[in-house]
PDB file of C-alpha atoms and ligand atoms in Angstrom:
ATOM      1  CA  MET H   1     -58.208  15.593 -13.877  1.00 76.00           C
ATOM      2  CA  ASP H   2     -56.826  16.411 -10.502  1.00 94.00           C
ATOM      3  CA  THR H   3     -56.205  20.182 -10.574  1.00 97.00           C
ATOM      4  CA  THR H   4     -57.345  22.843 -12.845  1.00 98.00           C
ATOM      5  CA  ILE H   5     -55.076  26.192 -13.194  1.00 98.00           C
ATOM      6  CA  TYR H   6     -57.772  29.126 -14.357  1.00 98.00           C
ATOM      7  CA  TYR H   7     -55.360  31.673 -15.346  1.00 98.00           C
ATOM      8  CA  PHE H   8     -55.176  35.159 -16.913  1.00 98.00           C
ATOM      9  CA  SER H   9     -52.387  36.883 -18.481  1.00 98.00           C
ATOM     10  CA  GLY H  10     -51.971  40.309 -20.511  1.00 98.00           C
ATOM     11  CA  THR H  11     -48.133  40.251 -21.314  1.00 97.00           C
ATOM     12  CA  GLY H  12     -47.268  36.586 -19.959  1.00 97.00           C
ATOM     13  CA  ASN H  13     -45.690  36.542 -16.992  1.00 97.00           C
ATOM     14  CA  SER H  14     -48.703  34.684 -14.592  1.00 98.00           C
ATOM     15  CA  PHE H  15     -49.310  32.465 -18.124  1.00 98.00           C
ATOM     16  CA  PHE H  16     -45.522  31.557 -18.070  1.00 97.00           C
ATOM     17  CA  ILE H  17     -46.432  30.460 -14.415  1.00 97.00           C
ATOM     18  CA  ALA H  18     -49.301  28.720 -15.211  1.00 98.00           C
ATOM     19  CA  ARG H  19     -47.707  26.789 -17.937  1.00 97.00           C
ATOM     20  CA  GLU H  20     -45.114  25.563 -16.385  1.00 96.00           C
ATOM     21  CA  LEU H  21     -46.805  24.631 -13.312  1.00 97.00           C
ATOM     22  CA  LYS H  22     -48.785  22.743 -15.741  1.00 97.00           C
ATOM     23  CA  ASN H  23     -45.932  21.198 -16.271  1.00 96.00           C
ATOM     24  CA  LEU H  24     -44.986  19.872 -13.033  1.00 96.00           C
ATOM     25  CA  LEU H  25     -47.942  19.059 -11.751  1.00 96.00           C
ATOM     26  CA  SER H  26     -49.860  15.753 -13.271  1.00 91.00           C
ATOM     27  CA  ASN H  27     -53.172  15.298 -14.074  1.00 95.00           C
ATOM     28  CA  THR H  28     -53.641  19.196 -15.114  1.00 97.00           C
ATOM     29  CA  GLU H  29     -55.453  21.396 -17.024  1.00 97.00           C
ATOM     30  CA  LEU H  30     -55.430  24.902 -17.676  1.00 97.00           C
ATOM     31  CA  VAL H  31     -58.160  27.135 -18.824  1.00 97.00           C
ATOM     32  CA  PRO H  32     -57.896  30.686 -19.598  1.00 98.00           C
ATOM     33  CA  ILE H  33     -60.232  32.675 -17.460  1.00 98.00           C
ATOM     34  CA  VAL H  34     -60.666  35.171 -20.161  1.00 98.00           C
ATOM     35  CA  LYS H  35     -62.644  31.559 -22.081  1.00 97.00           C
ATOM     36  CA  ALA H  36     -64.456  30.005 -18.708  1.00 97.00           C
ATOM     37  CA  ILE H  37     -66.330  34.079 -18.910  1.00 97.00           C
ATOM     38  CA  LYS H  38     -66.684  34.180 -22.417  1.00 95.00           C
ATOM     39  CA  GLU H  39     -68.478  30.027 -22.288  1.00 95.00           C
ATOM     40  CA  ASN H  40     -70.262  30.804 -19.054  1.00 94.00           C
ATOM     41  CA  ASN H  41     -68.201  27.896 -17.296  1.00 94.00           C
ATOM     42  CA  PHE H  42     -67.815  28.955 -13.870  1.00 95.00           C
ATOM     43  CA  VAL H  43     -68.522  25.085 -12.157  1.00 96.00           C
ATOM     44  CA  THR H  44     -65.503  23.503 -11.262  1.00 96.00           C
ATOM     45  CA  LYS H  45     -65.005  19.620 -11.370  1.00 95.00           C
ATOM     46  CA  ALA H  46     -61.034  18.966 -10.656  1.00 97.00           C
ATOM     47  CA  GLU H  47     -60.371  18.444  -6.579  1.00 97.00           C
ATOM     48  CA  ASN H  48     -57.750  21.299  -6.743  1.00 98.00           C
ATOM     49  CA  ILE H  49     -58.343  24.644  -7.947  1.00 98.00           C
ATOM     50  CA  GLY H  50     -55.241  27.181  -8.358  1.00 98.00           C
ATOM     51  CA  PHE H  51     -55.835  31.074  -9.593  1.00 98.00           C
ATOM     52  CA  VAL H  52     -52.402  32.439 -11.590  1.00 98.00           C
ATOM     53  CA  PHE H  53     -53.493  36.247 -12.513  1.00 98.00           C
ATOM     54  CA  PRO H  54     -50.663  39.524 -12.255  1.00 98.00           C
ATOM     55  CA  THR H  55     -51.446  42.117  -9.658  1.00 97.00           C
ATOM     56  CA  HIS H  56     -53.768  44.878 -10.858  1.00 96.00           C
ATOM     57  CA  GLY H  57     -53.689  47.764  -8.793  1.00 92.00           C
ATOM     58  CA  LEU H  58     -52.892  46.462  -5.473  1.00 93.00           C
ATOM     59  CA  THR H  59     -55.525  43.327  -6.177  1.00 95.00           C
ATOM     60  CA  ILE H  60     -57.196  40.856  -8.278  1.00 97.00           C
ATOM     61  CA  PRO H  61     -57.753  41.835 -12.238  1.00 97.00           C
ATOM     62  CA  ILE H  62     -61.357  42.676 -13.197  1.00 96.00           C
ATOM     63  CA  PRO H  63     -61.949  39.222 -15.222  1.00 97.00           C
ATOM     64  CA  VAL H  64     -60.422  37.562 -12.008  1.00 98.00           C
ATOM     65  CA  LYS H  65     -62.776  39.015 -10.039  1.00 96.00           C
ATOM     66  CA  ILE H  66     -65.635  38.139 -12.257  1.00 96.00           C
ATOM     67  CA  PHE H  67     -64.797  34.477 -12.530  1.00 98.00           C
ATOM     68  CA  LEU H  68     -64.818  34.379  -8.739  1.00 97.00           C
ATOM     69  CA  LYS H  69     -68.387  35.763  -8.331  1.00 96.00           C
ATOM     70  CA  LYS H  70     -70.105  33.215 -10.995  1.00 96.00           C
ATOM     71  CA  MET H  71     -68.151  30.173 -10.105  1.00 97.00           C
ATOM     72  CA  ASN H  72     -69.343  27.800  -8.185  1.00 97.00           C
ATOM     73  CA  VAL H  73     -66.677  25.187  -6.357  1.00 97.00           C
ATOM     74  CA  THR H  74     -69.041  22.696  -4.624  1.00 96.00           C
ATOM     75  CA  ASN H  75     -66.999  19.645  -6.518  1.00 96.00           C
ATOM     76  CA  SER H  76     -63.340  21.194  -5.297  1.00 97.00           C
ATOM     77  CA  HIS H  77     -61.822  20.827  -1.944  1.00 97.00           C
ATOM     78  CA  TYR H  78     -58.150  22.689  -2.425  1.00 98.00           C
ATOM     79  CA  PHE H  79     -57.682  25.949  -3.208  1.00 98.00           C
ATOM     80  CA  PHE H  80     -54.419  27.626  -4.097  1.00 98.00           C
ATOM     81  CA  ALA H  81     -53.659  31.407  -5.486  1.00 98.00           C
ATOM     82  CA  VAL H  82     -50.562  32.948  -7.386  1.00 98.00           C
ATOM     83  CA  ALA H  83     -50.324  36.990  -7.971  1.00 97.00           C
ATOM     84  CA  THR H  84     -47.415  37.844 -10.112  1.00 97.00           C
ATOM     85  CA  ARG H  85     -46.268  41.497  -9.951  1.00 95.00           C
ATOM     86  CA  GLY H  86     -43.954  44.175 -10.276  1.00 93.00           C
ATOM     87  CA  GLY H  87     -43.640  45.052  -6.712  1.00 89.00           C
ATOM     88  CA  THR H  88     -45.601  46.556  -4.985  1.00 90.00           C
ATOM     89  CA  ILE H  89     -48.369  45.175  -1.701  1.00 88.00           C
ATOM     90  CA  PHE H  90     -50.790  42.730  -2.630  1.00 93.00           C
ATOM     91  CA  ARG H  91     -53.928  42.855  -1.189  1.00 90.00           C
ATOM     92  CA  GLY H  92     -56.272  40.467  -3.394  1.00 93.00           C
ATOM     93  CA  PHE H  93     -55.893  37.013  -1.356  1.00 95.00           C
ATOM     94  CA  PRO H  94     -59.138  37.878   1.163  1.00 93.00           C
ATOM     95  CA  VAL H  95     -60.819  38.925  -1.651  1.00 95.00           C
ATOM     96  CA  ILE H  96     -60.788  35.103  -2.924  1.00 97.00           C
ATOM     97  CA  ASN H  97     -60.792  33.695   0.714  1.00 96.00           C
ATOM     98  CA  ASN H  98     -63.993  35.702   1.045  1.00 96.00           C
ATOM     99  CA  VAL H  99     -65.910  34.127  -2.104  1.00 97.00           C
ATOM    100  CA  LEU H 100     -64.792  30.745  -1.126  1.00 97.00           C
ATOM    101  CA  LYS H 101     -66.009  31.280   2.569  1.00 97.00           C
ATOM    102  CA  LYS H 102     -69.531  30.724   1.251  1.00 95.00           C
ATOM    103  CA  TYR H 103     -68.657  27.530   0.282  1.00 95.00           C
ATOM    104  CA  ASN H 104     -67.299  26.785   3.722  1.00 96.00           C
ATOM    105  CA  LYS H 105     -63.864  26.547   2.311  1.00 97.00           C
ATOM    106  CA  CYS H 106     -61.245  28.416   1.962  1.00 97.00           C
ATOM    107  CA  LEU H 107     -57.774  29.908  -0.233  1.00 97.00           C
ATOM    108  CA  ASN H 108     -55.046  27.273   1.207  1.00 97.00           C
ATOM    109  CA  ALA H 109     -52.408  28.504  -0.504  1.00 97.00           C
ATOM    110  CA  GLY H 110     -51.206  32.475  -2.010  1.00 96.00           C
ATOM    111  CA  PHE H 111     -48.236  32.710  -3.604  1.00 96.00           C
ATOM    112  CA  ILE H 112     -46.934  36.048  -4.886  1.00 96.00           C
ATOM    113  CA  ILE H 113     -43.956  36.034  -7.431  1.00 96.00           C
ATOM    114  CA  ASP H 114     -42.221  39.399  -8.227  1.00 94.00           C
ATOM    115  CA  MET H 115     -41.605  39.696 -12.347  1.00 95.00           C
ATOM    116  CA  ALA H 116     -41.035  42.216 -14.663  1.00 95.00           C
ATOM    117  CA  SER H 117     -43.675  44.951 -14.599  1.00 94.00           C
ATOM    118  CA  ASN H 118     -45.756  45.785 -17.934  1.00 96.00           C
ATOM    119  CA  ASP H 119     -46.884  48.986 -16.924  1.00 95.00           C
ATOM    120  CA  PRO H 120     -44.959  51.500 -18.835  1.00 93.00           C
ATOM    121  CA  LYS H 121     -47.359  54.671 -17.561  1.00 91.00           C
ATOM    122  CA  LEU H 122     -45.814  54.826 -13.968  1.00 88.00           C
ATOM    123  CA  ALA H 123     -43.070  57.105 -13.786  1.00 80.00           C
ATOM    124  CA  SER H 124     -40.974  54.518 -11.437  1.00 81.00           C
ATOM    125  CA  TYR H 125     -41.232  52.135 -14.317  1.00 82.00           C
ATOM    126  CA  HIS H 126     -37.898  51.218 -15.726  1.00 81.00           C
ATOM    127  CA  ASP H 127     -37.174  48.941 -18.544  1.00 83.00           C
ATOM    128  CA  ALA H 128     -35.715  45.261 -17.104  1.00 84.00           C
ATOM    129  CA  THR H 129     -32.466  44.807 -18.163  1.00 88.00           C
ATOM    130  CA  LYS H 130     -31.258  40.950 -18.893  1.00 90.00           C
ATOM    131  CA  GLU H 131     -29.626  40.758 -16.011  1.00 92.00           C
ATOM    132  CA  LYS H 132     -32.629  41.483 -14.149  1.00 90.00           C
ATOM    133  CA  LEU H 133     -34.577  39.695 -16.348  1.00 91.00           C
ATOM    134  CA  ASP H 134     -32.817  36.463 -15.981  1.00 92.00           C
ATOM    135  CA  SER H 135     -32.526  37.261 -12.559  1.00 93.00           C
ATOM    136  CA  LEU H 136     -36.452  37.170 -11.948  1.00 93.00           C
ATOM    137  CA  ARG H 137     -36.517  34.165 -13.959  1.00 93.00           C
ATOM    138  CA  ILE H 138     -34.582  32.343 -11.268  1.00 94.00           C
ATOM    139  CA  TYR H 139     -36.358  33.213  -8.698  1.00 94.00           C
ATOM    140  CA  ALA H 140     -39.922  32.759 -10.302  1.00 95.00           C
ATOM    141  CA  LEU H 141     -38.743  28.946 -11.520  1.00 95.00           C
ATOM    142  CA  ASN H 142     -37.730  28.403  -7.532  1.00 95.00           C
ATOM    143  CA  LYS H 143     -40.802  29.591  -6.419  1.00 95.00           C
ATOM    144  CA  ILE H 144     -42.779  27.517  -9.286  1.00 96.00           C
ATOM    145  CA  LYS H 145     -41.255  24.718  -7.318  1.00 96.00           C
ATOM    146  CA  LEU H 146     -42.005  25.732  -3.777  1.00 95.00           C
ATOM    147  CA  ILE H 147     -45.851  25.940  -5.305  1.00 96.00           C
ATOM    148  CA  GLN H 148     -45.170  22.251  -6.984  1.00 97.00           C
ATOM    149  CA  LYS H 149     -44.487  20.709  -3.346  1.00 97.00           C
ATOM    150  CA  VAL H 150     -47.247  22.327  -1.337  1.00 97.00           C
ATOM    151  CA  ILE H 151     -49.995  21.973  -3.745  1.00 96.00           C
ATOM    152  CA  ILE H 152     -48.860  17.750  -3.979  1.00 96.00           C
ATOM    153  CA  ASN H 153     -48.663  17.705  -0.015  1.00 96.00           C
ATOM    154  CA  LYS H 154     -52.006  20.144  -0.344  1.00 95.00           C
ATOM    155  CA  GLU H 155     -50.412  22.042   2.586  1.00 95.00           C
ATOM    156  CA  ASN H 156     -51.458  25.218   3.856  1.00 95.00           C
ATOM    157  CA  TYR H 157     -49.215  28.500   2.660  1.00 92.00           C
ATOM    158  CA  HIS H 158     -49.493  32.254   2.780  1.00 88.00           C
ATOM    159  CA  ASN H 159     -46.555  33.888   1.289  1.00 77.00           C
ATOM    160  CA  ASP H 160     -44.860  36.456   3.624  1.00 70.00           C
ATOM    161  CA  ASP H 161     -45.654  40.031   1.542  1.00 70.00           C
ATOM    162  CA  LYS H 162     -43.178  41.499   3.790  1.00 69.00           C
ATOM    163  CA  THR H 163     -41.234  42.523   0.883  1.00 68.00           C
ATOM    164  CA  GLY H 164     -43.972  44.488  -1.041  1.00 67.00           C
ATOM    165  CA  ILE H 165     -43.241  47.974  -2.183  1.00 67.00           C
ATOM    166  CA  THR H 166     -45.668  50.116  -0.232  1.00 68.00           C
ATOM    167  CA  PHE H 167     -46.064  53.759  -0.867  1.00 65.00           C
ATOM    168  CA  SER H 168     -44.731  55.905   2.186  1.00 67.00           C
ATOM    169  CA  LYS H 169     -43.650  55.870   6.002  1.00 70.00           C
ATOM    170  CA  ASN H 170     -46.553  57.415   6.937  1.00 76.00           C
ATOM    171  CA  ILE H 171     -48.689  54.251   8.206  1.00 78.00           C
ATOM    172  CA  LEU H 172     -51.977  55.967   7.914  1.00 78.00           C
ATOM    173  CA  LEU H 173     -51.690  57.073   4.752  1.00 77.00           C
ATOM    174  CA  ASN H 174     -50.392  53.601   3.220  1.00 75.00           C
ATOM    175  CA  LEU H 175     -53.838  52.308   4.586  1.00 79.00           C
ATOM    176  CA  LEU H 176     -55.487  54.840   2.691  1.00 79.00           C
ATOM    177  CA  LEU H 177     -53.983  54.184  -0.739  1.00 79.00           C
ATOM    178  CA  SER H 178     -53.744  50.100  -0.202  1.00 81.00           C
ATOM    179  CA  ARG H 179     -57.850  50.538  -0.005  1.00 82.00           C
ATOM    180  CA  LEU H 180     -57.757  53.543  -2.445  1.00 84.00           C
ATOM    181  CA  ILE H 181     -56.175  52.067  -5.315  1.00 83.00           C
ATOM    182  CA  PRO H 182     -58.181  48.689  -5.509  1.00 86.00           C
ATOM    183  CA  PHE H 183     -61.246  50.545  -5.614  1.00 82.00           C
ATOM    184  CA  MET H 184     -60.069  53.262  -8.626  1.00 80.00           C
ATOM    185  CA  THR H 185     -59.022  50.083 -10.210  1.00 80.00           C
ATOM    186  CA  HIS H 186     -62.254  48.207 -10.067  1.00 79.00           C
ATOM    187  CA  PHE H 187     -64.890  51.100 -10.325  1.00 75.00           C
ATOM    188  CA  ILE H 188     -63.005  54.445 -11.653  1.00 74.00           C
ATOM    189  CA  SER H 189     -60.756  52.699 -14.278  1.00 76.00           C
ATOM    190  CA  PRO H 190     -63.397  51.266 -16.235  1.00 76.00           C
ATOM    191  CA  MET H 191     -65.426  54.544 -16.120  1.00 75.00           C
ATOM    192  CA  VAL H 192     -62.618  56.093 -17.606  1.00 74.00           C
ATOM    193  CA  LYS H 193     -64.019  56.768 -21.347  1.00 78.00           C
ATOM    194  CA  LYS H 194     -60.604  58.061 -22.686  1.00 88.00           C
ATOM    195  CA  TYR H 195     -57.731  55.855 -21.473  1.00 92.00           C
ATOM    196  CA  PHE H 196     -56.025  54.235 -24.672  1.00 95.00           C
ATOM    197  CA  TYR H 197     -55.258  56.286 -28.109  1.00 95.00           C
ATOM    198  CA  ALA H 198     -53.307  55.403 -31.189  1.00 97.00           C
ATOM    199  CA  ASP H 199     -51.028  58.094 -32.512  1.00 97.00           C
ATOM    200  CA  SER H 200     -49.362  58.419 -35.479  1.00 97.00           C
ATOM    201  CA  LYS H 201     -46.733  55.954 -35.566  1.00 98.00           C
ATOM    202  CA  CYS H 202     -50.251  53.100 -35.964  1.00 98.00           C
ATOM    203  CA  THR H 203     -49.860  51.251 -39.507  1.00 98.00           C
ATOM    204  CA  GLY H 204     -53.230  49.937 -38.779  1.00 98.00           C
ATOM    205  CA  CYS H 205     -51.567  46.013 -38.199  1.00 98.00           C
ATOM    206  CA  GLY H 206     -54.519  44.680 -36.099  1.00 98.00           C
ATOM    207  CA  THR H 207     -52.023  42.943 -33.719  1.00 98.00           C
ATOM    208  CA  CYS H 208     -54.099  45.098 -30.874  1.00 98.00           C
ATOM    209  CA  GLU H 209     -57.383  43.351 -31.934  1.00 98.00           C
ATOM    210  CA  LYS H 210     -55.842  40.654 -31.711  1.00 97.00           C
ATOM    211  CA  VAL H 211     -54.656  40.478 -28.292  1.00 98.00           C
ATOM    212  CA  CYS H 212     -57.012  42.678 -26.681  1.00 98.00           C
ATOM    213  CA  LEU H 213     -58.389  40.039 -24.139  1.00 97.00           C
ATOM    214  CA  SER H 214     -61.607  42.084 -23.420  1.00 96.00           C
ATOM    215  CA  GLU H 215     -62.854  42.129 -27.081  1.00 96.00           C
ATOM    216  CA  LYS H 216     -63.349  46.358 -26.507  1.00 96.00           C
ATOM    217  CA  ILE H 217     -60.727  46.927 -29.386  1.00 97.00           C
ATOM    218  CA  LYS H 218     -62.089  46.703 -33.235  1.00 97.00           C
ATOM    219  CA  MET H 219     -60.245  47.721 -36.330  1.00 98.00           C
ATOM    220  CA  ASN H 220     -62.091  50.503 -38.807  1.00 96.00           C
ATOM    221  CA  GLY H 221     -60.397  49.931 -41.576  1.00 94.00           C
ATOM    222  CA  LYS H 222     -56.696  51.068 -40.518  1.00 95.00           C
ATOM    223  CA  LYS H 223     -57.696  52.326 -37.331  1.00 96.00           C
ATOM    224  CA  PRO H 224     -58.273  50.849 -33.706  1.00 97.00           C
ATOM    225  CA  VAL H 225     -60.942  51.786 -32.150  1.00 97.00           C
ATOM    226  CA  TRP H 226     -61.894  51.151 -27.787  1.00 96.00           C
ATOM    227  CA  GLN H 227     -65.381  50.468 -28.147  1.00 95.00           C
ATOM    228  CA  LYS H 228     -67.241  52.726 -25.549  1.00 92.00           C
ATOM    229  CA  ASN H 229     -69.375  50.234 -24.075  1.00 91.00           C
ATOM    230  CA  VAL H 230     -67.072  47.109 -23.298  1.00 94.00           C
ATOM    231  CA  THR H 231     -65.220  46.914 -19.982  1.00 93.00           C
ATOM    232  CA  CYS H 232     -61.429  46.876 -20.434  1.00 95.00           C
ATOM    233  CA  TYR H 233     -59.874  43.719 -18.490  1.00 96.00           C
ATOM    234  CA  LEU H 234     -56.550  46.755 -18.245  1.00 95.00           C
ATOM    235  CA  CYS H 235     -54.140  43.978 -19.096  1.00 97.00           C
ATOM    236  CA  TYR H 236     -52.021  45.989 -21.440  1.00 97.00           C
ATOM    237  CA  SER H 237     -51.783  43.832 -23.979  1.00 98.00           C
ATOM    238  CA  CYS H 238     -52.471  46.162 -26.705  1.00 97.00           C
ATOM    239  CA  LEU H 239     -50.270  48.384 -25.359  1.00 97.00           C
ATOM    240  CA  ASN H 240     -47.609  45.919 -24.703  1.00 97.00           C
ATOM    241  CA  TYR H 241     -48.303  44.076 -27.775  1.00 98.00           C
ATOM    242  CA  CYS H 242     -47.935  46.605 -30.735  1.00 98.00           C
ATOM    243  CA  PRO H 243     -44.870  46.307 -32.632  1.00 97.00           C
ATOM    244  CA  PHE H 244     -44.723  49.880 -33.504  1.00 97.00           C
ATOM    245  CA  LYS H 245     -45.304  51.757 -29.849  1.00 97.00           C
ATOM    246  CA  ALA H 246     -48.166  53.416 -30.943  1.00 98.00           C
ATOM    247  CA  ILE H 247     -51.022  53.408 -27.969  1.00 97.00           C
ATOM    248  CA  GLN H 248     -50.199  55.534 -25.670  1.00 97.00           C
ATOM    249  CA  ILE H 249     -52.517  56.072 -22.016  1.00 95.00           C
ATOM    250  CA  TYR H 250     -53.722  59.555 -21.555  1.00 93.00           C
ATOM    251  CA  SER H 251     -52.489  61.375 -18.464  1.00 91.00           C
ATOM    252  CA  LYS H 252     -55.553  61.502 -15.868  1.00 85.00           C
ATOM    253  CA  ILE H 253     -55.813  64.160 -13.369  1.00 83.00           C
ATOM    254  CA  TRP H 254     -54.286  62.057 -10.617  1.00 79.00           C
ATOM    255  CA  MET H 255     -51.836  60.946 -12.779  1.00 84.00           C
ATOM    256  CA  LYS H 256     -49.092  61.456 -15.363  1.00 92.00           C
ATOM    257  CA  SER H 257     -48.987  58.660 -17.575  1.00 91.00           C
ATOM    258  CA  PHE H 258     -45.428  58.615 -19.314  1.00 92.00           C
ATOM    259  CA  THR H 259     -45.760  55.918 -22.337  1.00 93.00           C
ATOM    260  CA  THR H 260     -44.612  58.533 -24.664  1.00 93.00           C
ATOM    261  CA  GLU H 261     -41.220  57.986 -23.002  1.00 92.00           C
ATOM    262  CA  ARG H 262     -41.089  53.941 -21.544  1.00 93.00           C
ATOM    263  CA  GLY H 263     -40.639  51.008 -23.339  1.00 93.00           C
ATOM    264  CA  ARG H 264     -42.290  47.945 -23.028  1.00 95.00           C
ATOM    265  CA  TYR H 265     -42.492  44.959 -21.566  1.00 94.00           C
ATOM    266  CA  LEU H 266     -43.715  41.683 -23.192  1.00 94.00           C
ATOM    267  CA  HIS H 267     -42.482  37.972 -21.541  1.00 94.00           C
ATOM    268  CA  PRO H 268     -39.952  36.888 -23.911  1.00 91.00           C
ATOM    269  CA  TYR H 269     -41.916  33.033 -24.132  1.00 90.00           C
ATOM    270  CA  ALA H 270     -45.330  34.151 -25.042  1.00 93.00           C
ATOM    271  CA  LYS H 271     -45.857  35.465 -28.581  1.00 93.00           C
ATOM    272  CA  SER H 272     -49.098  37.273 -29.088  1.00 95.00           C
ATOM    273  CA  GLY H 273     -50.963  34.234 -30.541  1.00 95.00           C
ATOM    274  CA  GLU H 274     -50.832  32.518 -26.891  1.00 94.00           C
ATOM    275  CA  ILE H 275     -52.229  35.810 -25.448  1.00 97.00           C
ATOM    276  CA  ALA H 276     -54.910  35.778 -27.901  1.00 97.00           C
ATOM    277  CA  GLN H 277     -55.863  32.290 -27.281  1.00 96.00           C
ATOM    278  CA  GLN H 278     -57.209  32.566 -23.972  1.00 97.00           C
ATOM    279  CA  LYS H 279     -60.364  34.115 -25.649  1.00 94.00           C
ATOM    280  CA  SER H 280     -60.603  31.095 -28.475  1.00 86.00           C
ATOM    281  CA  LYS H 281     -63.313  29.183 -28.049  1.00 63.00           C
TER     282      LYS H 281
HETATM  283  C1  FMN X 301     -53.482  47.995 -14.450  1.00 56.75           C
HETATM  284  C2  FMN X 301     -52.062  47.479 -14.391  1.00 56.75           C
HETATM  285  C3  FMN X 301     -52.059  47.580 -13.139  1.00 56.75           C
HETATM  286  C4  FMN X 301     -50.710  47.179 -12.192  1.00 56.75           C
HETATM  287  N1  FMN X 301     -50.832  47.133 -10.780  1.00 56.75           N
HETATM  288  C5  FMN X 301     -49.698  46.521 -10.033  1.00 56.75           C
HETATM  289  C6  FMN X 301     -50.075  46.952  -8.567  1.00 56.75           C
HETATM  290  O1  FMN X 301     -50.583  47.003  -8.330  1.00 56.75           O
HETATM  291  N2  FMN X 301     -48.449  46.730  -7.982  1.00 56.75           N
HETATM  292  C7  FMN X 301     -47.321  45.215  -8.743  1.00 56.75           C
HETATM  293  O2  FMN X 301     -46.836  44.747  -8.084  1.00 56.75           O
HETATM  294  N3  FMN X 301     -47.446  45.039 -10.017  1.00 56.75           N
HETATM  295  C8  FMN X 301     -48.593  46.428 -11.169  1.00 56.75           C
HETATM  296  N4  FMN X 301     -48.507  45.660 -12.681  1.00 56.75           N
HETATM  297  C9  FMN X 301     -47.628  44.717 -13.243  1.00 56.75           C
HETATM  298  C10 FMN X 301     -48.048  43.182 -13.112  1.00 56.75           C
HETATM  299  O3  FMN X 301     -49.103  43.187 -11.620  1.00 56.75           O
HETATM  300  C11 FMN X 301     -47.153  42.677 -13.399  1.00 56.75           C
HETATM  301  O4  FMN X 301     -46.262  43.138 -14.258  1.00 56.75           O
HETATM  302  C12 FMN X 301     -47.893  41.058 -13.567  1.00 56.75           C
HETATM  303  O5  FMN X 301     -46.810  39.994 -13.513  1.00 56.75           O
HETATM  304  C13 FMN X 301     -47.958  41.114 -15.553  1.00 56.75           C
HETATM  305  O6  FMN X 301     -48.199  39.898 -15.781  1.00 56.75           O
HETATM  306  P1  FMN X 301     -48.917  39.842 -17.137  1.00 56.75           P
HETATM  307  O7  FMN X 301     -47.756  39.427 -17.798  1.00 56.75           O
HETATM  308  O8  FMN X 301     -49.348  37.680 -16.827  1.00 56.75           O
HETATM  309  O9  FMN X 301     -50.058  40.138 -17.350  1.00 56.75           O
HETATM  310  C14 FMN X 301     -49.328  46.326 -12.866  1.00 56.75           C
HETATM  311  C15 FMN X 301     -49.809  45.963 -14.435  1.00 56.75           C
HETATM  312  C16 FMN X 301     -51.159  46.279 -14.980  1.00 56.75           C
HETATM  313  C17 FMN X 301     -51.016  46.496 -16.743  1.00 56.75           C
HETATM  314  S1  SF4 X 302     -50.943  47.295 -33.086  1.00 56.75           S
HETATM  315 FE1  SF4 X 302     -49.985  49.407 -32.859  1.00 56.75          FE
HETATM  316  S2  SF4 X 302     -50.018  49.416 -35.239  1.00 56.75           S
HETATM  317 FE2  SF4 X 302     -51.101  47.816 -35.348  1.00 56.75          FE
HETATM  318  S3  SF4 X 302     -53.344  48.732 -35.437  1.00 56.75           S
HETATM  319 FE3  SF4 X 302     -53.400  48.488 -33.074  1.00 56.75          FE
HETATM  320  S4  SF4 X 302     -52.110  50.688 -32.696  1.00 56.75           S
HETATM  321 FE4  SF4 X 302     -51.882  50.278 -34.776  1.00 56.75          FE
HETATM  322  S1  SF4 X 303     -58.101  47.751 -24.654  1.00 56.75           S
HETATM  323 FE1  SF4 X 303     -56.318  47.333 -24.254  1.00 56.75          FE
HETATM  324  S2  SF4 X 303     -55.635  46.769 -21.612  1.00 56.75           S
HETATM  325 FE2  SF4 X 303     -57.717  47.245 -22.234  1.00 56.75          FE
HETATM  326  S3  SF4 X 303     -58.785  44.799 -22.300  1.00 56.75           S
HETATM  327 FE3  SF4 X 303     -58.269  45.145 -24.795  1.00 56.75          FE
HETATM  328  S4  SF4 X 303     -55.954  44.419 -24.917  1.00 56.75           S
HETATM  329 FE4  SF4 X 303     -56.592  44.673 -22.693  1.00 56.75          FE
END
């Protein structure tokens, strides 16, 4: 195998990118990061290694961090990463590069792809129109062609992140938030005991348990229960794949949640089975 693409995806955006890339590159395999963690499979074998994942709290998602911490890349020589995002700045490439430095290697190429947001808790979340989704898809497909070219030629490439939304015109406040938000995502959010709940619209169908990538959700009869001792990957698959929009996020002191008022998002080409298969042995 020339290339292995390790991917993580909550609602299909990153899965779509990883799959399209695989189709464009020869001799390439896709490995779900969730499955690799479950199987304790951290030794890379291919010459080229890619990581494709969503932006979570301006940085890499929790399972990607877990994978990076344990991986052994002695056998591999060219590395690229693709972060999909809803639109803010992305601060995760140095995190990946620092891990690779331990092996005297580096992140050769980093790409950012703007896609629809799957985070309806935010006040700024708007259901994307069909026109918006179509234009994002064309933009993504063009970006994938650029990524294909860079990888085939083993070029060094670093995405210009000038388009990412920052938080305020105040440079100091931006600097503070761009440090604080990744910290909240990796350290504070996993500690929050009551993050999700199912409201009265829940029918007990079990879809949330099926797609839950950290296996935090277990059905207790007709009721989903978020297990206290399991770390949530914050993939939001449960929230977005629930057919009845019954899953909500509690408001916190530091952030009001708008999930009861907002819609949900799924990539049109990702069925719940494709999300769930990331954890299949
Ligand atoms: C918990 C969480 C945090 C997120 N944080 C950000 C963020 O900081 N910046 C951003 O641009 N998008 C953010 N998003 C949106 C996703 O990065 C974006 O929709 C991504 O393409 C989803 O990919 P997926 O479908 O592969 O999971 C966040 C989504 C979730 C669920
Ligand atoms: S997916 Fe929604 S309706 Fe089905 S069990 Fe989970 S919360 Fe209830
Ligand atoms: S509880 Fe929901 S957000 Fe957390 S890992 Fe499971 S599906 Fe993802």
